[in-house]
Amino acid sequence: MSLVTSDGAGVTLRRSVGTAQISELDPFLLLDAFGTDNPDDYIAGFPDHPHRGFETVTYMIAGHMRHRDSTGAEGVLVPGGVQWMTAGRGIVHSEMPEQSEGEMRGFQLWVNLPSSDKMCPPRYQNFEPADVPEAETATGARLRVIAGRGGGAEGPVEGIAVDPLYMDVTLDPGGRHAQDVAPGHACFAYVFEGTAEIGGTAVEAHTLAVLGEGDGVELASAGGGRLMLAAARPIGEPVVRYGPFVMNTRHEIQQAIEDFQGGRF
Ligand code: MN
């Protein structure tokens, strides 16, 4: 279910949410898995571009990425680190490789904002790898918890409208983990190494598994695997998206374009 696609200025990536097949999993708007060891694929990076009306979450597995934005914030994302950016009423930023060789791998997730928060002031939550707690279970699972709770650990991201769960789960061969998910929340798993059984269904690497209704999910792997697990409360509002702007109405999109072109981000 994962398409190999390309975005930005030539960064090789696989998009699984935000495609013609799965345009959104309310409140998730997009999931990109980027990964390559060919510098030609990532050296162009993502030069200055705007966002309005939602949040972008960047989680690095390998490689170094420098971000700069219109608020004056700047930093380098390193493997195991995460940036939860609430674009709100608007931000212009760049995401550029801080390396000229080696592997670049990670995820970008887009999370929608409710209409009441779409024009909030932009803000960042940046966490170094050491600030992302890791729980090792007695059942052969290691959880790096970015947001929400799992395995006794609590993620550092806070104050997010849709009450998200987001974690990087490594399963040893024969490992398993039973994860609570809030009832009514949208939930998906994206397997990116090995194979995992998600709710009893075998899922190969580079595959998105969309969970149905429930209050939890059973994760297991016979041969070992690694996946991102995400869940959050649906917003249930109209979604009108135009590139890097995600609003509720066409009029608001037009306003976003005018504000950006008028230098008001
Ligand atoms: Mn961006």
mmCIF file of C-alpha atoms and ligand atoms in Angstrom:
data_model
loop_
_atom_site.group_PDB
_atom_site.id
_atom_site.type_symbol
_atom_site.label_atom_id
_atom_site.label_comp_id
_atom_site.label_asym_id
_atom_site.label_seq_id
_atom_site.Cartn_x
_atom_site.Cartn_y
_atom_site.Cartn_z
ATOM 1 C CA MET A 1 0.000 0.000 0.000
ATOM 2 C CA SER A 2 3.050 2.214 0.016
ATOM 3 C CA LEU A 3 3.896 4.181 -3.111
ATOM 4 C CA VAL A 4 7.427 5.078 -4.013
ATOM 5 C CA THR A 5 7.209 8.763 -4.722
ATOM 6 C CA SER A 6 9.268 11.926 -4.747
ATOM 7 C CA ASP A 7 8.790 15.363 -3.234
ATOM 8 C CA GLY A 8 10.759 18.460 -2.280
ATOM 9 C CA ALA A 9 13.779 18.890 -4.484
ATOM 10 C CA GLY A 10 14.504 15.251 -5.107
ATOM 11 C CA VAL A 11 14.508 13.514 -1.744
ATOM 12 C CA THR A 12 13.693 9.861 -2.268
ATOM 13 C CA LEU A 13 10.695 8.992 -0.192
ATOM 14 C CA ARG A 14 7.767 6.678 0.208
ATOM 15 C CA ARG A 15 4.422 8.357 0.854
ATOM 16 C CA SER A 16 1.756 6.168 2.441
ATOM 17 C CA VAL A 17 -0.757 8.697 3.819
ATOM 18 C CA GLY A 18 -1.615 11.680 1.656
ATOM 19 C CA THR A 19 -1.891 9.716 -1.590
ATOM 20 C CA ALA A 20 -4.684 9.215 -4.103
ATOM 21 C CA GLN A 21 -5.501 5.917 -2.358
ATOM 22 C CA ILE A 22 -5.382 7.233 1.224
ATOM 23 C CA SER A 23 -5.767 10.999 1.143
ATOM 24 C CA GLU A 24 -5.959 11.235 4.934
ATOM 25 C CA LEU A 25 -6.528 9.280 8.120
ATOM 26 C CA ASP A 26 -8.148 12.064 10.127
ATOM 27 C CA PRO A 27 -6.284 13.764 11.809
ATOM 28 C CA PHE A 28 -3.210 12.463 9.939
ATOM 29 C CA LEU A 29 -2.718 14.205 6.597
ATOM 30 C CA LEU A 30 0.525 12.718 5.328
ATOM 31 C CA LEU A 31 3.208 10.188 6.178
ATOM 32 C CA ASP A 32 6.504 10.218 4.302
ATOM 33 C CA ALA A 33 9.249 7.700 4.933
ATOM 34 C CA PHE A 34 12.465 9.064 3.450
ATOM 35 C CA GLY A 35 15.512 6.927 3.159
ATOM 36 C CA THR A 36 18.544 6.733 0.933
ATOM 37 C CA ASP A 37 22.305 6.393 1.129
ATOM 38 C CA ASN A 38 22.820 8.202 -2.158
ATOM 39 C CA PRO A 39 23.660 11.889 -1.525
ATOM 40 C CA ASP A 40 22.265 12.773 -4.960
ATOM 41 C CA ASP A 41 18.840 11.855 -3.564
ATOM 42 C CA TYR A 42 18.914 14.234 -0.603
ATOM 43 C CA ILE A 43 21.537 16.919 -1.163
ATOM 44 C CA ALA A 44 18.996 19.400 -2.574
ATOM 45 C CA GLY A 45 16.909 19.092 0.593
ATOM 46 C CA PHE A 46 13.781 21.146 1.123
ATOM 47 C CA PRO A 47 14.626 24.819 0.505
ATOM 48 C CA ASP A 48 12.423 27.599 1.952
ATOM 49 C CA HIS A 49 8.737 26.691 1.879
ATOM 50 C CA PRO A 50 5.652 27.711 3.885
ATOM 51 C CA HIS A 51 3.160 25.809 6.027
ATOM 52 C CA ARG A 52 -0.172 26.912 7.511
ATOM 53 C CA GLY A 53 -2.967 25.184 9.395
ATOM 54 C CA PHE A 54 -1.359 21.962 10.626
ATOM 55 C CA GLU A 55 1.695 20.407 12.308
ATOM 56 C CA THR A 56 4.736 18.693 10.821
ATOM 57 C CA VAL A 57 6.567 16.052 12.830
ATOM 58 C CA THR A 58 10.064 15.063 11.719
ATOM 59 C CA TYR A 59 11.723 12.022 13.266
ATOM 60 C CA MET A 60 15.230 11.057 12.222
ATOM 61 C CA ILE A 61 16.503 7.474 12.034
ATOM 62 C CA ALA A 62 19.822 8.224 10.320
ATOM 63 C CA GLY A 63 21.542 11.346 9.088
ATOM 64 C CA HIS A 64 21.567 15.018 10.055
ATOM 65 C CA MET A 65 19.090 17.653 8.897
ATOM 66 C CA ARG A 66 19.363 21.390 9.550
ATOM 67 C CA HIS A 67 16.185 23.428 9.865
ATOM 68 C CA ARG A 68 15.838 27.209 9.738
ATOM 69 C CA ASP A 69 12.658 29.231 9.888
ATOM 70 C CA SER A 70 11.038 32.633 9.677
ATOM 71 C CA THR A 71 10.838 32.965 13.485
ATOM 72 C CA GLY A 72 14.653 32.850 13.643
ATOM 73 C CA ALA A 73 14.762 29.327 15.041
ATOM 74 C CA GLU A 74 17.522 27.055 13.749
ATOM 75 C CA GLY A 75 18.887 23.669 14.730
ATOM 76 C CA VAL A 76 20.102 20.308 13.564
ATOM 77 C CA LEU A 77 18.014 17.174 13.833
ATOM 78 C CA VAL A 78 20.086 14.081 14.595
ATOM 79 C CA PRO A 79 19.242 10.345 14.623
ATOM 80 C CA GLY A 80 16.678 9.607 17.320
ATOM 81 C CA GLY A 81 15.715 13.264 17.644
ATOM 82 C CA VAL A 82 12.328 14.718 16.844
ATOM 83 C CA GLN A 83 10.837 18.054 15.912
ATOM 84 C CA TRP A 84 7.122 18.674 16.413
ATOM 85 C CA MET A 85 6.381 21.909 14.575
ATOM 86 C CA THR A 86 2.992 23.557 14.955
ATOM 87 C CA ALA A 87 2.812 25.774 11.875
ATOM 88 C CA GLY A 88 -0.402 27.472 13.004
ATOM 89 C CA ARG A 89 -1.016 30.730 11.109
ATOM 90 C CA GLY A 90 2.164 30.363 9.142
ATOM 91 C CA ILE A 91 5.829 29.646 9.017
ATOM 92 C CA VAL A 92 8.445 29.576 6.283
ATOM 93 C CA HIS A 93 11.256 27.144 6.820
ATOM 94 C CA SER A 94 13.921 25.076 5.150
ATOM 95 C CA GLU A 95 14.993 21.523 5.888
ATOM 96 C CA MET A 96 18.451 20.866 4.455
ATOM 97 C CA PRO A 97 20.919 17.997 4.842
ATOM 98 C CA GLU A 98 23.787 18.674 7.219
ATOM 99 C CA GLN A 99 25.930 16.083 5.478
ATOM 100 C CA SER A 100 27.268 15.399 1.987
ATOM 101 C CA GLU A 101 27.557 11.628 2.235
ATOM 102 C CA GLY A 102 26.099 8.705 4.137
ATOM 103 C CA GLU A 103 22.586 7.625 4.908
ATOM 104 C CA MET A 104 19.583 9.929 5.421
ATOM 105 C CA ARG A 105 16.518 8.216 6.834
ATOM 106 C CA GLY A 106 13.473 9.182 8.815
ATOM 107 C CA PHE A 107 9.823 10.134 8.783
ATOM 108 C CA GLN A 108 7.703 13.202 8.316
ATOM 109 C CA LEU A 109 4.148 13.055 9.618
ATOM 110 C CA TRP A 110 1.571 15.807 9.077
ATOM 111 C CA VAL A 111 -1.049 16.211 11.786
ATOM 112 C CA ASN A 112 -4.067 18.420 11.255
ATOM 113 C CA LEU A 113 -5.126 21.205 13.600
ATOM 114 C CA PRO A 114 -8.754 21.844 14.574
ATOM 115 C CA SER A 115 -10.207 25.031 13.067
ATOM 116 C CA SER A 116 -9.859 26.787 16.435
ATOM 117 C CA ASP A 117 -6.053 26.302 16.351
ATOM 118 C CA LYS A 118 -5.256 26.754 12.651
ATOM 119 C CA MET A 119 -4.298 30.415 13.117
ATOM 120 C CA CYS A 120 -2.422 29.984 16.407
ATOM 121 C CA PRO A 121 1.128 31.372 16.706
ATOM 122 C CA PRO A 122 3.711 28.932 15.316
ATOM 123 C CA ARG A 123 5.715 26.947 17.846
ATOM 124 C CA TYR A 124 8.323 24.193 17.987
ATOM 125 C CA GLN A 125 8.964 21.316 20.278
ATOM 126 C CA ASN A 126 12.464 19.972 19.597
ATOM 127 C CA PHE A 127 13.852 16.985 21.436
ATOM 128 C CA GLU A 128 17.329 15.543 21.390
ATOM 129 C CA PRO A 129 17.640 11.736 21.262
ATOM 130 C CA ALA A 130 18.299 11.562 25.010
ATOM 131 C CA ASP A 131 15.018 13.387 25.649
ATOM 132 C CA VAL A 132 12.961 10.713 23.866
ATOM 133 C CA PRO A 133 12.406 8.027 26.535
ATOM 134 C CA GLU A 134 13.034 4.402 25.630
ATOM 135 C CA ALA A 135 11.181 1.561 27.323
ATOM 136 C CA GLU A 136 12.414 -1.997 27.085
ATOM 137 C CA THR A 137 9.681 -4.502 27.806
ATOM 138 C CA ALA A 138 9.984 -8.030 29.214
ATOM 139 C CA THR A 139 8.383 -9.268 25.981
ATOM 140 C CA GLY A 140 11.167 -8.315 23.574
ATOM 141 C CA ALA A 141 10.072 -4.844 22.505
ATOM 142 C CA ARG A 142 11.875 -1.512 22.680
ATOM 143 C CA LEU A 143 9.706 1.576 22.473
ATOM 144 C CA ARG A 144 10.962 5.081 21.823
ATOM 145 C CA VAL A 145 7.992 7.186 22.855
ATOM 146 C CA ILE A 146 7.680 10.560 21.135
ATOM 147 C CA ALA A 147 4.121 11.362 22.242
ATOM 148 C CA GLY A 148 1.659 9.559 24.486
ATOM 149 C CA ARG A 149 2.427 6.575 26.713
ATOM 150 C CA GLY A 150 3.734 3.086 26.091
ATOM 151 C CA GLY A 151 5.652 0.454 28.032
ATOM 152 C CA GLY A 152 5.685 2.694 31.097
ATOM 153 C CA ALA A 153 7.335 5.586 29.236
ATOM 154 C CA GLU A 154 5.752 8.932 28.411
ATOM 155 C CA GLY A 155 6.707 10.969 25.371
ATOM 156 C CA PRO A 156 7.983 14.542 25.798
ATOM 157 C CA VAL A 157 5.673 16.187 23.233
ATOM 158 C CA GLU A 158 2.836 17.961 24.989
ATOM 159 C CA GLY A 159 -0.094 20.279 24.426
ATOM 160 C CA ILE A 160 -1.174 18.777 21.084
ATOM 161 C CA ALA A 161 -4.870 19.181 20.276
ATOM 162 C CA VAL A 162 -5.487 15.642 18.993
ATOM 163 C CA ASP A 163 -3.875 13.847 21.988
ATOM 164 C CA PRO A 164 -1.447 11.828 19.851
ATOM 165 C CA LEU A 165 0.412 8.604 20.421
ATOM 166 C CA TYR A 166 3.590 8.314 18.352
ATOM 167 C CA MET A 167 6.350 5.797 18.917
ATOM 168 C CA ASP A 168 9.204 3.939 17.233
ATOM 169 C CA VAL A 169 8.840 0.249 18.080
ATOM 170 C CA THR A 170 11.619 -2.314 17.638
ATOM 171 C CA LEU A 171 10.586 -5.941 18.064
ATOM 172 C CA ASP A 172 13.218 -8.621 18.670
ATOM 173 C CA PRO A 173 12.701 -11.966 16.930
ATOM 174 C CA GLY A 174 9.776 -13.456 18.838
ATOM 175 C CA GLY A 175 9.083 -10.119 20.484
ATOM 176 C CA ARG A 176 5.659 -8.651 21.082
ATOM 177 C CA HIS A 177 3.955 -5.674 22.673
ATOM 178 C CA ALA A 178 0.335 -4.934 23.548
ATOM 179 C CA GLN A 179 -0.224 -1.201 23.132
ATOM 180 C CA ASP A 180 -3.215 0.683 24.479
ATOM 181 C CA VAL A 181 -4.903 3.006 22.005
ATOM 182 C CA ALA A 182 -7.604 5.454 23.074
ATOM 183 C CA PRO A 183 -11.015 4.275 21.816
ATOM 184 C CA GLY A 184 -12.197 6.219 18.787
ATOM 185 C CA HIS A 185 -8.712 7.356 17.800
ATOM 186 C CA ALA A 186 -7.387 6.803 14.289
ATOM 187 C CA CYS A 187 -4.405 4.441 14.378
ATOM 188 C CA PHE A 188 -1.811 3.204 11.908
ATOM 189 C CA ALA A 189 1.457 1.305 11.910
ATOM 190 C CA TYR A 190 4.175 1.706 9.298
ATOM 191 C CA VAL A 191 6.645 -1.180 9.191
ATOM 192 C CA PHE A 192 10.082 -0.095 7.968
ATOM 193 C CA GLU A 193 12.390 -2.970 8.898
ATOM 194 C CA GLY A 194 11.771 -6.711 8.863
ATOM 195 C CA THR A 195 8.234 -7.953 9.204
ATOM 196 C CA ALA A 196 5.674 -7.462 11.937
ATOM 197 C CA GLU A 197 2.287 -8.881 12.785
ATOM 198 C CA ILE A 198 -0.054 -5.968 13.415
ATOM 199 C CA GLY A 199 -3.218 -7.129 15.141
ATOM 200 C CA GLY A 200 -2.448 -10.634 13.874
ATOM 201 C CA THR A 201 -1.838 -9.667 10.227
ATOM 202 C CA ALA A 202 1.667 -10.035 8.777
ATOM 203 C CA VAL A 203 2.920 -6.721 7.402
ATOM 204 C CA GLU A 204 6.069 -6.426 5.307
ATOM 205 C CA ALA A 205 8.577 -3.585 5.446
ATOM 206 C CA HIS A 206 7.580 -0.306 3.742
ATOM 207 C CA THR A 207 3.916 -1.071 4.294
ATOM 208 C CA LEU A 208 1.231 0.926 6.047
ATOM 209 C CA ALA A 209 -1.310 -0.922 8.186
ATOM 210 C CA VAL A 210 -4.444 1.022 9.075
ATOM 211 C CA LEU A 211 -6.089 -0.169 12.283
ATOM 212 C CA GLY A 212 -9.835 -0.376 12.789
ATOM 213 C CA GLU A 213 -11.864 0.487 15.872
ATOM 214 C CA GLY A 214 -10.556 -0.760 19.182
ATOM 215 C CA ASP A 215 -8.816 0.088 22.415
ATOM 216 C CA GLY A 216 -5.434 -1.412 21.645
ATOM 217 C CA VAL A 217 -3.207 -3.170 19.147
ATOM 218 C CA GLU A 218 -1.092 -6.300 19.428
ATOM 219 C CA LEU A 219 2.345 -5.950 17.845
ATOM 220 C CA ALA A 220 4.543 -9.000 17.297
ATOM 221 C CA SER A 221 7.362 -10.212 15.081
ATOM 222 C CA ALA A 222 8.648 -13.714 14.454
ATOM 223 C CA GLY A 223 11.849 -12.631 12.738
ATOM 224 C CA GLY A 224 12.282 -9.140 14.164
ATOM 225 C CA GLY A 225 10.968 -5.848 12.868
ATOM 226 C CA ARG A 226 10.661 -2.149 13.416
ATOM 227 C CA LEU A 227 7.706 0.144 12.920
ATOM 228 C CA MET A 228 6.259 3.546 13.665
ATOM 229 C CA LEU A 229 2.938 3.442 15.506
ATOM 230 C CA ALA A 230 0.670 6.482 15.546
ATOM 231 C CA ALA A 231 -2.787 7.229 16.897
ATOM 232 C CA ALA A 232 -4.782 10.399 17.514
ATOM 233 C CA ARG A 233 -8.286 11.756 17.950
ATOM 234 C CA PRO A 234 -10.069 12.508 14.671
ATOM 235 C CA ILE A 235 -11.032 16.159 14.161
ATOM 236 C CA GLY A 236 -14.088 15.576 11.981
ATOM 237 C CA GLU A 237 -13.965 18.900 10.125
ATOM 238 C CA PRO A 238 -13.785 19.662 6.396
ATOM 239 C CA VAL A 239 -10.226 19.451 5.014
ATOM 240 C CA VAL A 240 -9.194 21.654 2.107
ATOM 241 C CA ARG A 241 -5.541 21.237 1.231
ATOM 242 C CA TYR A 242 -3.395 22.998 -1.284
ATOM 243 C CA GLY A 243 0.255 21.943 -1.099
ATOM 244 C CA PRO A 244 1.654 23.219 2.198
ATOM 245 C CA PHE A 245 -1.610 24.846 3.328
ATOM 246 C CA VAL A 246 -4.348 22.805 5.029
ATOM 247 C CA MET A 247 -7.468 24.714 6.010
ATOM 248 C CA ASN A 248 -11.237 24.157 6.312
ATOM 249 C CA THR A 249 -12.463 26.176 3.312
ATOM 250 C CA ARG A 250 -11.307 27.242 -0.138
ATOM 251 C CA HIS A 251 -11.562 30.864 0.985
ATOM 252 C CA GLU A 252 -9.072 30.183 3.795
ATOM 253 C CA ILE A 253 -6.709 28.570 1.280
ATOM 254 C CA GLN A 254 -6.953 31.624 -0.946
ATOM 255 C CA GLN A 255 -6.212 33.807 2.088
ATOM 256 C CA ALA A 256 -3.181 31.653 2.928
ATOM 257 C CA ILE A 257 -1.812 32.060 -0.605
ATOM 258 C CA GLU A 258 -2.345 35.843 -0.464
ATOM 259 C CA ASP A 259 -0.777 36.117 2.993
ATOM 260 C CA PHE A 260 2.236 34.083 1.917
ATOM 261 C CA GLN A 261 2.706 35.997 -1.328
ATOM 262 C CA GLY A 262 2.283 39.239 0.633
ATOM 263 C CA GLY A 263 5.088 38.275 2.989
ATOM 264 C CA ARG A 264 2.798 38.013 6.011
ATOM 265 C CA PHE A 265 4.065 34.623 7.241
HETATM 266 MN MN MN B 1 8.350 21.676 5.850
#
